[in-house]
Amino acid sequence: MIYLDHNATTPPLPEVIEAVTECLRSGWGNPSSKHGFGQQARSALAQARAEVAALAGAQPVEVVFTSGATEANHHALSGALARSGAAPRVLLSATEHSGFMKAAMRLREVGIAVELLPVDGEGRLQPGALATALAEPAALLSVMAANNETGVLQPVADIAAQARAAGVPFHVDATQMAGKLPLDFAGWGADLMSMSAHKFGGPKGCGALIVRKGLNWPPLLSGQQERGRRGGTENMPGIAGFAVAARAARATMQPDGLRLGALRDTLEAALRETLPGLTVFGAAAPRLPNTLMLAITGLSADRVLDCLERQGIFASSGAACSSGGTEASHVLRAMGVPAADALGAVRLSLGRGNDAEQIARVVQTLSSLAPQQPLAAAAATTH
Ligand code: PMP
C-alpha cells in the first residue's frame, strides 16, 4: 500500500501505541482522585501538558485538552459568543475546515452575523478584506494556519497583529501545521489555537485548544477538570499518546519536512512533465511541504482515485471529512476555481512512510492517465 492521505490522518507511531497501551494497562487512575494512584495520573497529565505546550510554542498552563480539533474549534466559537454582547459578529476565512464552517453557518440560522473573508486565487486571505472586516467590533476572527486541502499557509503573525490592534480575539486552527512546521503560539500573538494529535502520529479523539494566559475563555463543557475550562474525566490514554507524538514531532519535524518537501516537489515536477492538463492548486503560495492538490483536465476525482487505488495507492478528493458527497470543495470555490474543475481535485498528502520509490510509482500510475486524444473538456484554470 502507498498511503498518500496523511492530511486525513496518520498512522500512529509505534511509541504512541506503546504509551497508549501502557496507560490503559497500568496508568488508568483518575487524575482528580486524591489518592496516590490518582496523583500518578495527575503527574502524567502535567508532563503531557508540558510536551504539548513545547510543540505549540505555548506555556503548559495555556493547554486545554479536548477530544480533537473539531471540539477545540467549537470551543473557540462558543467562548466568543458567550463573551460577546447582544449582536455578536464572527469573522472566518472562507477556507476554514468544513466542520468549523458548518458550526458557523448554524449560528447564522439563529441570527448571528458570520462573515466569510475572501481569499485570493492562491487561497491566501485578502489583506484589504481583512482590514475592512476588522474596522468594526467582532467577537472572534478565525483563520487556519495551513489549509487541509491545498496546504496553503496563511501569514498568521501578520493576521494576529492586525486582530490585536483591532481588539478582536484571534483563533488560529493549526491542526494541519502541527507536526509539519514549527508552531509559535506565543510569537504569533494568537489568543487561541486548535491542534489534533492524529495528524502527526498520535491517537484520534485527542487534541487541544491553546488559550492565551490571562484570557478568560468560557468553557464549552462545564466541569472542574482542566482548571474549569473543559469538564469531563481526561482521556488519559489519548493524552499520553498525544504527548509522545508531540515529542517525536519536535525531534523529526525538520528532517521530515525537508525530505517530504523534496519528494513532493519531485512528484509535482514529474507530473507537470507528463500530464499536460495538470493544475496544481495554491502552487504560487507558500504551502505545507507534504501537500499537493491537483486536477487533471477532463478527469473526475473519482476516476483518478479509482486508478490510484487499483495500484494500491490511497489518496483523497478534497477534504476527507467531506468525501462521500459530490459537492465541489468550498476551499477551491473560494479560490475562484469553477465548480466543474474543482470536482476533479485530488489531494496527495505525504508522510513518514513515503519514499522515492513509492513516488515514482505514483508518477507512473498518474501518467497513464495522460490524454491519448485532444482534451474533451474545457481547460481548467491554472493556479
Ligand atoms: N481543522 C483542520 C484544519 C483539520 O484538517 C481537521 C481534520 N480534518 C480538523 C480541524 C478536525 O480535527 P479532528 O479530526 O481532531 O476533529
mmCIF file of C-alpha atoms and ligand atoms in Angstrom:
data_model
loop_
_atom_site.group_PDB
_atom_site.id
_atom_site.type_symbol
_atom_site.label_atom_id
_atom_site.label_comp_id
_atom_site.label_asym_id
_atom_site.label_seq_id
_atom_site.Cartn_x
_atom_site.Cartn_y
_atom_site.Cartn_z
ATOM 1 C CA MET A 1 0.000 0.000 0.000
ATOM 2 C CA ILE A 2 1.121 3.530 -0.724
ATOM 3 C CA TYR A 3 -0.621 5.839 1.732
ATOM 4 C CA LEU A 4 -0.870 9.411 0.459
ATOM 5 C CA ASP A 5 -3.606 10.660 2.746
ATOM 6 C CA HIS A 6 -1.628 11.944 5.722
ATOM 7 C CA ASN A 7 -3.679 15.149 5.964
ATOM 8 C CA ALA A 8 -6.731 12.982 6.713
ATOM 9 C CA THR A 9 -4.906 11.022 9.381
ATOM 10 C CA THR A 10 -1.504 9.479 10.061
ATOM 11 C CA PRO A 11 -0.545 6.002 11.244
ATOM 12 C CA PRO A 12 0.129 6.072 14.991
ATOM 13 C CA LEU A 13 3.820 5.919 15.827
ATOM 14 C CA PRO A 14 4.969 2.660 17.481
ATOM 15 C CA GLU A 15 5.970 4.582 20.617
ATOM 16 C CA VAL A 16 2.494 6.162 20.696
ATOM 17 C CA ILE A 17 0.832 2.739 20.592
ATOM 18 C CA GLU A 18 3.160 1.715 23.406
ATOM 19 C CA ALA A 19 2.295 4.774 25.540
ATOM 20 C CA VAL A 20 -1.463 4.430 24.983
ATOM 21 C CA THR A 21 -1.364 0.723 25.822
ATOM 22 C CA GLU A 22 0.758 1.282 28.902
ATOM 23 C CA CYS A 23 -1.633 3.951 30.149
ATOM 24 C CA LEU A 24 -4.627 1.650 29.644
ATOM 25 C CA ARG A 25 -2.831 -1.234 31.300
ATOM 26 C CA SER A 26 -1.297 0.399 34.337
ATOM 27 C CA GLY A 27 -1.788 4.171 34.349
ATOM 28 C CA TRP A 28 -5.566 4.221 34.356
ATOM 29 C CA GLY A 29 -6.087 6.256 37.512
ATOM 30 C CA ASN A 30 -8.296 9.341 37.506
ATOM 31 C CA PRO A 31 -6.164 12.496 37.768
ATOM 32 C CA SER A 32 -8.855 14.029 40.021
ATOM 33 C CA SER A 33 -8.547 11.259 42.654
ATOM 34 C CA LYS A 34 -6.751 12.409 45.786
ATOM 35 C CA HIS A 35 -5.001 9.081 46.469
ATOM 36 C CA GLY A 36 -1.573 8.141 45.256
ATOM 37 C CA PHE A 37 -2.755 6.246 42.197
ATOM 38 C CA GLY A 38 -4.753 9.284 41.061
ATOM 39 C CA GLN A 39 -1.790 11.526 41.750
ATOM 40 C CA GLN A 40 0.336 9.338 39.482
ATOM 41 C CA ALA A 41 -2.123 10.044 36.666
ATOM 42 C CA ARG A 42 -2.110 13.711 37.609
ATOM 43 C CA SER A 43 1.626 13.894 37.224
ATOM 44 C CA ALA A 44 1.448 12.093 33.835
ATOM 45 C CA LEU A 45 -1.117 14.707 32.803
ATOM 46 C CA ALA A 46 1.216 17.542 33.821
ATOM 47 C CA GLN A 47 4.080 16.006 31.866
ATOM 48 C CA ALA A 48 1.910 15.569 28.788
ATOM 49 C CA ARG A 49 0.762 19.177 29.054
ATOM 50 C CA ALA A 50 4.381 20.323 29.023
ATOM 51 C CA GLU A 51 5.141 18.241 25.887
ATOM 52 C CA VAL A 52 2.140 19.599 24.002
ATOM 53 C CA ALA A 53 2.959 23.154 25.110
ATOM 54 C CA ALA A 54 6.507 22.727 23.790
ATOM 55 C CA LEU A 55 5.189 21.687 20.368
ATOM 56 C CA ALA A 56 2.686 24.563 20.357
ATOM 57 C CA GLY A 57 5.203 27.219 21.376
ATOM 58 C CA ALA A 58 2.972 27.924 24.358
ATOM 59 C CA GLN A 59 3.051 27.609 28.149
ATOM 60 C CA PRO A 60 1.745 24.430 29.823
ATOM 61 C CA VAL A 61 -0.909 26.436 31.660
ATOM 62 C CA GLU A 62 -2.331 27.506 28.275
ATOM 63 C CA VAL A 63 -3.061 23.941 27.108
ATOM 64 C CA VAL A 64 -6.671 22.726 27.385
ATOM 65 C CA PHE A 65 -7.021 19.081 26.332
ATOM 66 C CA THR A 66 -10.028 18.374 24.107
ATOM 67 C CA SER A 67 -11.428 15.493 22.071
ATOM 68 C CA GLY A 68 -9.703 16.851 18.970
ATOM 69 C CA ALA A 69 -9.600 19.913 16.768
ATOM 70 C CA THR A 70 -13.315 19.859 15.986
ATOM 71 C CA GLU A 71 -14.048 20.347 19.670
ATOM 72 C CA ALA A 72 -11.279 22.924 20.023
ATOM 73 C CA ASN A 73 -12.739 24.921 17.126
ATOM 74 C CA HIS A 74 -16.221 24.720 18.639
ATOM 75 C CA HIS A 75 -14.790 25.849 21.973
ATOM 76 C CA ALA A 76 -13.243 28.899 20.304
ATOM 77 C CA LEU A 77 -16.568 29.743 18.684
ATOM 78 C CA SER A 78 -18.809 29.109 21.699
ATOM 79 C CA GLY A 79 -16.486 31.040 24.025
ATOM 80 C CA ALA A 80 -16.541 34.039 21.705
ATOM 81 C CA LEU A 81 -20.326 34.075 21.677
ATOM 82 C CA ALA A 82 -20.583 33.662 25.435
ATOM 83 C CA ARG A 83 -18.270 36.660 25.967
ATOM 84 C CA SER A 84 -19.776 38.946 23.359
ATOM 85 C CA GLY A 85 -22.599 41.436 23.658
ATOM 86 C CA ALA A 86 -26.063 41.459 22.198
ATOM 87 C CA ALA A 87 -25.164 41.429 18.492
ATOM 88 C CA PRO A 88 -22.095 39.249 18.070
ATOM 89 C CA ARG A 89 -20.196 39.193 14.826
ATOM 90 C CA VAL A 90 -17.844 36.357 13.848
ATOM 91 C CA LEU A 91 -15.184 36.574 11.125
ATOM 92 C CA LEU A 92 -13.937 33.422 9.401
ATOM 93 C CA SER A 93 -11.722 32.908 6.398
ATOM 94 C CA ALA A 94 -13.726 31.357 3.558
ATOM 95 C CA THR A 95 -11.412 28.323 3.511
ATOM 96 C CA GLU A 96 -11.771 27.148 7.127
ATOM 97 C CA HIS A 97 -12.255 23.448 7.861
ATOM 98 C CA SER A 98 -15.663 22.157 6.770
ATOM 99 C CA GLY A 99 -16.726 21.167 10.327
ATOM 100 C CA PHE A 100 -15.953 24.641 11.590
ATOM 101 C CA MET A 101 -17.742 26.268 8.655
ATOM 102 C CA LYS A 102 -20.834 24.190 9.358
ATOM 103 C CA ALA A 103 -20.822 25.269 13.021
ATOM 104 C CA ALA A 104 -20.528 28.905 11.976
ATOM 105 C CA MET A 105 -23.302 28.560 9.412
ATOM 106 C CA ARG A 106 -25.602 27.171 12.096
ATOM 107 C CA LEU A 107 -25.013 30.386 14.010
ATOM 108 C CA ARG A 108 -26.286 32.334 11.031
ATOM 109 C CA GLU A 109 -29.564 30.461 11.337
ATOM 110 C CA VAL A 110 -30.046 31.948 14.791
ATOM 111 C CA GLY A 111 -29.322 35.456 13.595
ATOM 112 C CA ILE A 112 -25.615 35.783 14.433
ATOM 113 C CA ALA A 113 -23.606 37.707 11.854
ATOM 114 C CA VAL A 114 -20.996 35.372 10.360
ATOM 115 C CA GLU A 115 -18.788 36.958 7.722
ATOM 116 C CA LEU A 116 -16.613 34.872 5.413
ATOM 117 C CA LEU A 117 -13.419 36.679 4.487
ATOM 118 C CA PRO A 118 -12.393 36.192 0.852
ATOM 119 C CA VAL A 119 -9.121 34.631 -0.294
ATOM 120 C CA ASP A 120 -7.186 35.232 -3.498
ATOM 121 C CA GLY A 121 -6.674 32.723 -6.329
ATOM 122 C CA GLU A 122 -3.930 31.009 -4.310
ATOM 123 C CA GLY A 123 -6.052 30.703 -1.169
ATOM 124 C CA ARG A 124 -4.374 33.479 0.841
ATOM 125 C CA LEU A 125 -6.569 35.808 2.850
ATOM 126 C CA GLN A 126 -7.134 39.124 1.021
ATOM 127 C CA PRO A 127 -5.440 41.759 3.240
ATOM 128 C CA GLY A 128 -7.831 44.546 2.205
ATOM 129 C CA ALA A 129 -10.880 42.493 3.109
ATOM 130 C CA LEU A 130 -9.355 41.618 6.485
ATOM 131 C CA ALA A 131 -8.649 45.267 7.294
ATOM 132 C CA THR A 132 -12.207 46.263 6.353
ATOM 133 C CA ALA A 133 -13.719 43.456 8.421
ATOM 134 C CA LEU A 134 -11.601 44.371 11.460
ATOM 135 C CA ALA A 135 -12.723 48.008 11.321
ATOM 136 C CA GLU A 136 -15.944 47.011 13.147
ATOM 137 C CA PRO A 137 -16.025 45.224 16.526
ATOM 138 C CA ALA A 138 -16.141 41.410 16.332
ATOM 139 C CA ALA A 139 -16.330 38.548 18.855
ATOM 140 C CA LEU A 140 -13.798 36.370 17.005
ATOM 141 C CA LEU A 141 -11.548 36.190 13.969
ATOM 142 C CA SER A 142 -10.620 32.659 12.938
ATOM 143 C CA VAL A 143 -8.099 31.772 10.247
ATOM 144 C CA MET A 144 -6.356 28.433 9.749
ATOM 145 C CA ALA A 145 -2.559 28.287 9.715
ATOM 146 C CA ALA A 146 -2.402 25.733 6.884
ATOM 147 C CA ASN A 147 -5.232 24.541 4.712
ATOM 148 C CA ASN A 148 -6.073 20.848 4.931
ATOM 149 C CA GLU A 149 -6.838 20.554 1.210
ATOM 150 C CA THR A 150 -4.246 22.707 -0.566
ATOM 151 C CA GLY A 151 -1.654 23.031 2.221
ATOM 152 C CA VAL A 152 -1.596 26.806 1.625
ATOM 153 C CA LEU A 153 -0.180 28.742 4.592
ATOM 154 C CA GLN A 154 -1.641 31.965 5.926
ATOM 155 C CA PRO A 155 0.565 34.781 7.307
ATOM 156 C CA VAL A 156 -0.549 34.039 10.855
ATOM 157 C CA ALA A 157 1.673 36.539 12.706
ATOM 158 C CA ASP A 158 0.517 39.428 10.466
ATOM 159 C CA ILE A 159 -3.122 38.461 10.884
ATOM 160 C CA ALA A 160 -2.694 38.154 14.656
ATOM 161 C CA ALA A 161 -1.096 41.613 14.836
ATOM 162 C CA GLN A 162 -3.979 43.173 12.941
ATOM 163 C CA ALA A 163 -6.547 41.427 15.105
ATOM 164 C CA ARG A 164 -4.713 42.519 18.260
ATOM 165 C CA ALA A 165 -4.622 46.142 17.057
ATOM 166 C CA ALA A 166 -8.365 45.982 16.383
ATOM 167 C CA GLY A 167 -9.098 44.364 19.761
ATOM 168 C CA VAL A 168 -10.625 41.259 18.145
ATOM 169 C CA PRO A 169 -9.782 37.846 19.703
ATOM 170 C CA PHE A 170 -7.858 35.761 17.162
ATOM 171 C CA HIS A 171 -8.160 31.979 16.846
ATOM 172 C CA VAL A 172 -5.841 30.004 14.579
ATOM 173 C CA ASP A 173 -6.664 26.449 13.532
ATOM 174 C CA ALA A 174 -3.170 24.955 13.420
ATOM 175 C CA THR A 175 -4.362 21.351 13.020
ATOM 176 C CA GLN A 176 -2.589 20.801 9.707
ATOM 177 C CA MET A 177 0.535 22.730 10.552
ATOM 178 C CA ALA A 178 1.185 20.891 13.816
ATOM 179 C CA GLY A 179 3.924 18.319 13.395
ATOM 180 C CA LYS A 180 4.751 19.529 9.868
ATOM 181 C CA LEU A 181 6.098 23.031 10.515
ATOM 182 C CA PRO A 182 7.008 24.760 13.788
ATOM 183 C CA LEU A 183 4.146 26.342 15.725
ATOM 184 C CA ASP A 184 4.786 29.571 17.580
ATOM 185 C CA PHE A 185 1.660 30.412 19.556
ATOM 186 C CA ALA A 186 3.459 32.981 21.734
ATOM 187 C CA GLY A 187 5.474 34.558 18.933
ATOM 188 C CA TRP A 188 2.474 34.793 16.608
ATOM 189 C CA GLY A 189 0.499 36.607 19.269
ATOM 190 C CA ALA A 190 -2.623 34.484 18.805
ATOM 191 C CA ASP A 191 -5.285 34.239 21.508
ATOM 192 C CA LEU A 192 -6.459 30.694 20.782
ATOM 193 C CA MET A 193 -5.091 27.780 18.750
ATOM 194 C CA SER A 194 -6.510 24.354 17.804
ATOM 195 C CA MET A 195 -4.490 21.152 17.393
ATOM 196 C CA SER A 196 -5.200 17.446 16.923
ATOM 197 C CA ALA A 197 -2.937 14.502 17.797
ATOM 198 C CA HIS A 198 -3.878 12.136 14.978
ATOM 199 C CA LYS A 199 -2.472 14.443 12.305
ATOM 200 C CA PHE A 200 1.112 13.722 13.426
ATOM 201 C CA GLY A 201 1.314 10.158 14.649
ATOM 202 C CA GLY A 202 -0.877 10.458 17.743
ATOM 203 C CA PRO A 203 -4.218 8.833 18.543
ATOM 204 C CA LYS A 204 -7.590 10.002 17.269
ATOM 205 C CA GLY A 205 -10.048 11.723 19.582
ATOM 206 C CA CYS A 206 -7.450 13.831 21.354
ATOM 207 C CA GLY A 207 -6.411 17.416 20.748
ATOM 208 C CA ALA A 208 -6.040 20.755 22.437
ATOM 209 C CA LEU A 209 -7.231 24.316 22.463
ATOM 210 C CA ILE A 210 -4.408 26.618 23.476
ATOM 211 C CA VAL A 211 -5.820 29.593 25.375
ATOM 212 C CA ARG A 212 -3.564 32.607 25.917
ATOM 213 C CA LYS A 213 -2.665 33.027 29.582
ATOM 214 C CA GLY A 214 -4.826 35.671 31.170
ATOM 215 C CA LEU A 215 -7.590 35.370 28.579
ATOM 216 C CA ASN A 216 -10.871 34.466 30.214
ATOM 217 C CA TRP A 217 -12.497 31.999 27.808
ATOM 218 C CA PRO A 218 -15.778 30.364 28.884
ATOM 219 C CA PRO A 219 -15.867 26.544 28.713
ATOM 220 C CA LEU A 220 -17.683 24.525 26.080
ATOM 221 C CA LEU A 221 -18.160 21.640 28.540
ATOM 222 C CA SER A 222 -18.535 22.554 32.204
ATOM 223 C CA GLY A 223 -16.746 20.670 34.968
ATOM 224 C CA GLN A 224 -13.797 21.000 37.291
ATOM 225 C CA GLN A 225 -11.152 19.443 35.009
ATOM 226 C CA GLU A 226 -8.654 21.484 33.017
ATOM 227 C CA ARG A 227 -8.943 24.281 35.596
ATOM 228 C CA GLY A 228 -12.642 24.570 34.869
ATOM 229 C CA ARG A 229 -12.083 25.143 31.170
ATOM 230 C CA ARG A 230 -13.060 21.682 29.899
ATOM 231 C CA GLY A 231 -15.132 19.341 32.031
ATOM 232 C CA GLY A 232 -15.018 15.552 31.773
ATOM 233 C CA THR A 233 -12.545 12.960 33.020
ATOM 234 C CA GLU A 234 -9.433 13.395 30.938
ATOM 235 C CA ASN A 235 -8.780 10.997 28.038
ATOM 236 C CA MET A 236 -5.552 9.838 29.640
ATOM 237 C CA PRO A 237 -4.582 7.161 27.077
ATOM 238 C CA GLY A 238 -5.137 9.683 24.289
ATOM 239 C CA ILE A 239 -3.265 12.410 26.138
ATOM 240 C CA ALA A 240 -0.336 10.049 26.818
ATOM 241 C CA GLY A 241 -0.163 9.242 23.095
ATOM 242 C CA PHE A 242 -0.549 12.917 22.154
ATOM 243 C CA ALA A 243 2.440 13.804 24.360
ATOM 244 C CA VAL A 244 4.664 11.121 22.841
ATOM 245 C CA ALA A 245 3.675 12.186 19.314
ATOM 246 C CA ALA A 246 4.364 15.835 20.189
ATOM 247 C CA ARG A 247 7.821 14.970 21.476
ATOM 248 C CA ALA A 248 8.585 12.889 18.370
ATOM 249 C CA ALA A 249 7.321 15.661 16.098
ATOM 250 C CA ARG A 250 9.675 18.183 17.657
ATOM 251 C CA ALA A 251 12.602 15.842 17.069
ATOM 252 C CA THR A 252 11.794 14.839 13.481
ATOM 253 C CA MET A 253 9.849 17.749 12.015
ATOM 254 C CA GLN A 254 12.781 19.471 10.387
ATOM 255 C CA PRO A 255 14.391 16.487 8.612
ATOM 256 C CA ASP A 256 10.970 15.048 7.743
ATOM 257 C CA GLY A 257 9.847 18.381 6.312
ATOM 258 C CA LEU A 258 12.930 18.651 4.106
ATOM 259 C CA ARG A 259 12.654 15.064 2.914
ATOM 260 C CA LEU A 260 8.917 15.215 2.240
ATOM 261 C CA GLY A 261 9.198 18.641 0.611
ATOM 262 C CA ALA A 262 11.787 17.262 -1.812
ATOM 263 C CA LEU A 263 9.598 14.211 -2.569
ATOM 264 C CA ARG A 264 6.526 16.401 -3.105
ATOM 265 C CA ASP A 265 8.461 18.722 -5.415
ATOM 266 C CA THR A 266 9.793 15.756 -7.401
ATOM 267 C CA LEU A 267 6.273 14.393 -7.720
ATOM 268 C CA GLU A 268 4.878 17.743 -8.792
ATOM 269 C CA ALA A 269 7.639 18.390 -11.349
ATOM 270 C CA ALA A 270 7.321 14.898 -12.851
ATOM 271 C CA LEU A 271 3.537 15.219 -13.158
ATOM 272 C CA ARG A 272 3.842 18.617 -14.829
ATOM 273 C CA GLU A 273 6.081 16.988 -17.432
ATOM 274 C CA THR A 274 3.863 14.032 -18.184
ATOM 275 C CA LEU A 275 0.385 15.489 -17.746
ATOM 276 C CA PRO A 276 -0.227 18.498 -19.988
ATOM 277 C CA GLY A 277 -3.637 19.126 -18.424
ATOM 278 C CA LEU A 278 -2.339 19.336 -14.866
ATOM 279 C CA THR A 279 -3.489 22.056 -12.485
ATOM 280 C CA VAL A 280 -1.819 22.428 -9.084
ATOM 281 C CA PHE A 281 -3.902 24.441 -6.630
ATOM 282 C CA GLY A 282 -2.150 27.041 -4.486
ATOM 283 C CA ALA A 283 1.157 26.369 -6.281
ATOM 284 C CA ALA A 284 2.276 30.005 -6.167
ATOM 285 C CA ALA A 285 1.670 30.364 -2.407
ATOM 286 C CA PRO A 286 3.792 29.053 0.463
ATOM 287 C CA ARG A 287 2.466 25.552 1.201
ATOM 288 C CA LEU A 288 2.944 22.685 3.627
ATOM 289 C CA PRO A 289 5.874 20.608 2.360
ATOM 290 C CA ASN A 290 3.828 17.393 2.184
ATOM 291 C CA THR A 291 0.714 18.520 0.314
ATOM 292 C CA LEU A 292 -0.137 18.508 -3.395
ATOM 293 C CA MET A 293 -3.657 19.230 -4.545
ATOM 294 C CA LEU A 294 -4.140 18.748 -8.251
ATOM 295 C CA ALA A 295 -6.629 18.203 -11.033
ATOM 296 C CA ILE A 296 -6.155 16.623 -14.433
ATOM 297 C CA THR A 297 -8.188 18.275 -17.173
ATOM 298 C CA GLY A 298 -11.167 16.238 -18.226
ATOM 299 C CA LEU A 299 -10.877 13.691 -15.395
ATOM 300 C CA SER A 300 -13.107 13.497 -12.350
ATOM 301 C CA ALA A 301 -11.548 12.982 -8.925
ATOM 302 C CA ASP A 302 -13.328 9.621 -8.697
ATOM 303 C CA ARG A 303 -11.692 8.442 -11.897
ATOM 304 C CA VAL A 304 -8.215 9.477 -10.707
ATOM 305 C CA LEU A 305 -8.696 7.987 -7.226
ATOM 306 C CA ASP A 306 -10.009 4.786 -8.723
ATOM 307 C CA CYS A 307 -6.966 4.451 -10.946
ATOM 308 C CA LEU A 308 -4.678 5.095 -7.961
ATOM 309 C CA GLU A 309 -6.493 2.671 -5.702
ATOM 310 C CA ARG A 310 -6.263 -0.129 -8.268
ATOM 311 C CA GLN A 311 -2.490 0.221 -7.854
ATOM 312 C CA GLY A 312 -2.776 0.219 -4.053
ATOM 313 C CA ILE A 313 -2.330 3.999 -3.745
ATOM 314 C CA PHE A 314 -4.666 5.780 -1.322
ATOM 315 C CA ALA A 315 -5.444 9.485 -1.580
ATOM 316 C CA SER A 316 -8.447 11.792 -1.156
ATOM 317 C CA SER A 317 -10.643 14.069 -3.168
ATOM 318 C CA GLY A 318 -10.532 17.406 -1.379
ATOM 319 C CA ALA A 319 -11.115 17.166 2.355
ATOM 320 C CA ALA A 320 -11.565 13.611 3.647
ATOM 321 C CA CYS A 321 -14.224 14.926 6.003
ATOM 322 C CA SER A 322 -16.438 15.845 3.057
ATOM 323 C CA SER A 323 -15.718 12.839 0.852
ATOM 324 C CA GLY A 324 -18.735 10.757 0.036
ATOM 325 C CA GLY A 325 -20.540 13.885 -1.097
ATOM 326 C CA THR A 326 -20.111 15.149 -4.623
ATOM 327 C CA GLU A 327 -20.086 18.824 -3.699
ATOM 328 C CA ALA A 328 -17.157 20.799 -5.053
ATOM 329 C CA SER A 329 -14.625 21.807 -2.400
ATOM 330 C CA HIS A 330 -15.588 25.084 -0.720
ATOM 331 C CA VAL A 331 -11.875 25.861 -0.465
ATOM 332 C CA LEU A 332 -11.351 25.722 -4.218
ATOM 333 C CA ARG A 333 -14.628 27.547 -4.874
ATOM 334 C CA ALA A 334 -13.441 30.350 -2.562
ATOM 335 C CA MET A 335 -10.219 30.473 -4.629
ATOM 336 C CA GLY A 336 -12.312 31.121 -7.719
ATOM 337 C CA VAL A 337 -11.980 27.636 -9.240
ATOM 338 C CA PRO A 338 -15.082 26.801 -11.327
ATOM 339 C CA ALA A 339 -17.200 24.028 -9.753
ATOM 340 C CA ALA A 340 -16.647 21.677 -12.697
ATOM 341 C CA ASP A 341 -12.863 21.933 -12.321
ATOM 342 C CA ALA A 342 -12.995 21.683 -8.536
ATOM 343 C CA LEU A 343 -14.786 18.338 -8.890
ATOM 344 C CA GLY A 344 -11.583 16.940 -10.370
ATOM 345 C CA ALA A 345 -9.429 17.899 -7.370
ATOM 346 C CA VAL A 346 -7.352 15.166 -5.776
ATOM 347 C CA ARG A 347 -5.213 15.655 -2.680
ATOM 348 C CA LEU A 348 -1.961 13.772 -2.308
ATOM 349 C CA SER A 349 -0.544 14.261 1.195
ATOM 350 C CA LEU A 350 2.783 12.659 2.008
ATOM 351 C CA GLY A 351 4.092 11.443 5.322
ATOM 352 C CA ARG A 352 6.723 9.495 7.171
ATOM 353 C CA GLY A 353 6.314 6.165 5.345
ATOM 354 C CA ASN A 354 6.652 7.508 1.802
ATOM 355 C CA ASP A 355 9.879 7.205 -0.167
ATOM 356 C CA ALA A 356 11.270 7.944 -3.642
ATOM 357 C CA GLU A 357 10.350 4.511 -4.975
ATOM 358 C CA GLN A 358 6.719 4.982 -3.977
ATOM 359 C CA ILE A 359 6.628 8.438 -5.518
ATOM 360 C CA ALA A 360 7.997 7.023 -8.788
ATOM 361 C CA ARG A 361 5.127 4.510 -8.783
ATOM 362 C CA VAL A 362 2.622 7.292 -8.219
ATOM 363 C CA VAL A 363 4.071 9.260 -11.134
ATOM 364 C CA GLN A 364 3.918 6.184 -13.360
ATOM 365 C CA THR A 365 0.304 5.489 -12.379
ATOM 366 C CA LEU A 366 -0.926 9.039 -12.846
ATOM 367 C CA SER A 367 0.976 9.424 -16.091
ATOM 368 C CA SER A 368 -1.038 6.566 -17.530
ATOM 369 C CA LEU A 369 -3.986 8.965 -17.329
ATOM 370 C CA ALA A 370 -2.409 11.380 -19.828
ATOM 371 C CA PRO A 371 -4.948 12.020 -22.595
ATOM 372 C CA GLN A 372 -4.377 9.957 -25.737
ATOM 373 C CA GLN A 373 -6.555 12.298 -27.784
ATOM 374 C CA PRO A 374 -7.334 16.029 -27.791
ATOM 375 C CA LEU A 375 -8.744 17.154 -24.458
ATOM 376 C CA ALA A 376 -12.513 16.922 -24.362
ATOM 377 C CA ALA A 377 -13.317 19.239 -21.501
ATOM 378 C CA ALA A 378 -12.611 22.937 -21.233
ATOM 379 C CA ALA A 379 -9.186 23.736 -19.781
ATOM 380 C CA ALA A 380 -9.100 24.080 -16.019
ATOM 381 C CA THR A 381 -7.975 27.324 -14.503
ATOM 382 C CA THR A 382 -4.277 27.082 -13.788
ATOM 383 C CA HIS A 383 -3.129 28.328 -10.387
HETATM 384 N N1 PMP B 1 -9.212 21.528 11.393
HETATM 385 C C1 PMP B 1 -8.484 21.117 10.349
HETATM 386 C C2 PMP B 1 -7.705 22.122 9.560
HETATM 387 C C3 PMP B 1 -8.430 19.767 10.016
HETATM 388 O O1 PMP B 1 -7.716 19.360 8.970
HETATM 389 C C4 PMP B 1 -9.169 18.835 10.787
HETATM 390 C C5 PMP B 1 -9.153 17.346 10.471
HETATM 391 N N2 PMP B 1 -9.515 17.029 9.167
HETATM 392 C C6 PMP B 1 -9.927 19.309 11.860
HETATM 393 C C7 PMP B 1 -9.907 20.655 12.139
HETATM 394 C C8 PMP B 1 -10.715 18.377 12.736
HETATM 395 O O2 PMP B 1 -9.845 17.652 13.544
HETATM 396 P P1 PMP B 1 -10.316 16.383 14.421
HETATM 397 O O3 PMP B 1 -10.285 15.218 13.495
HETATM 398 O O4 PMP B 1 -9.318 16.277 15.501
HETATM 399 O O5 PMP B 1 -11.664 16.692 14.960
#
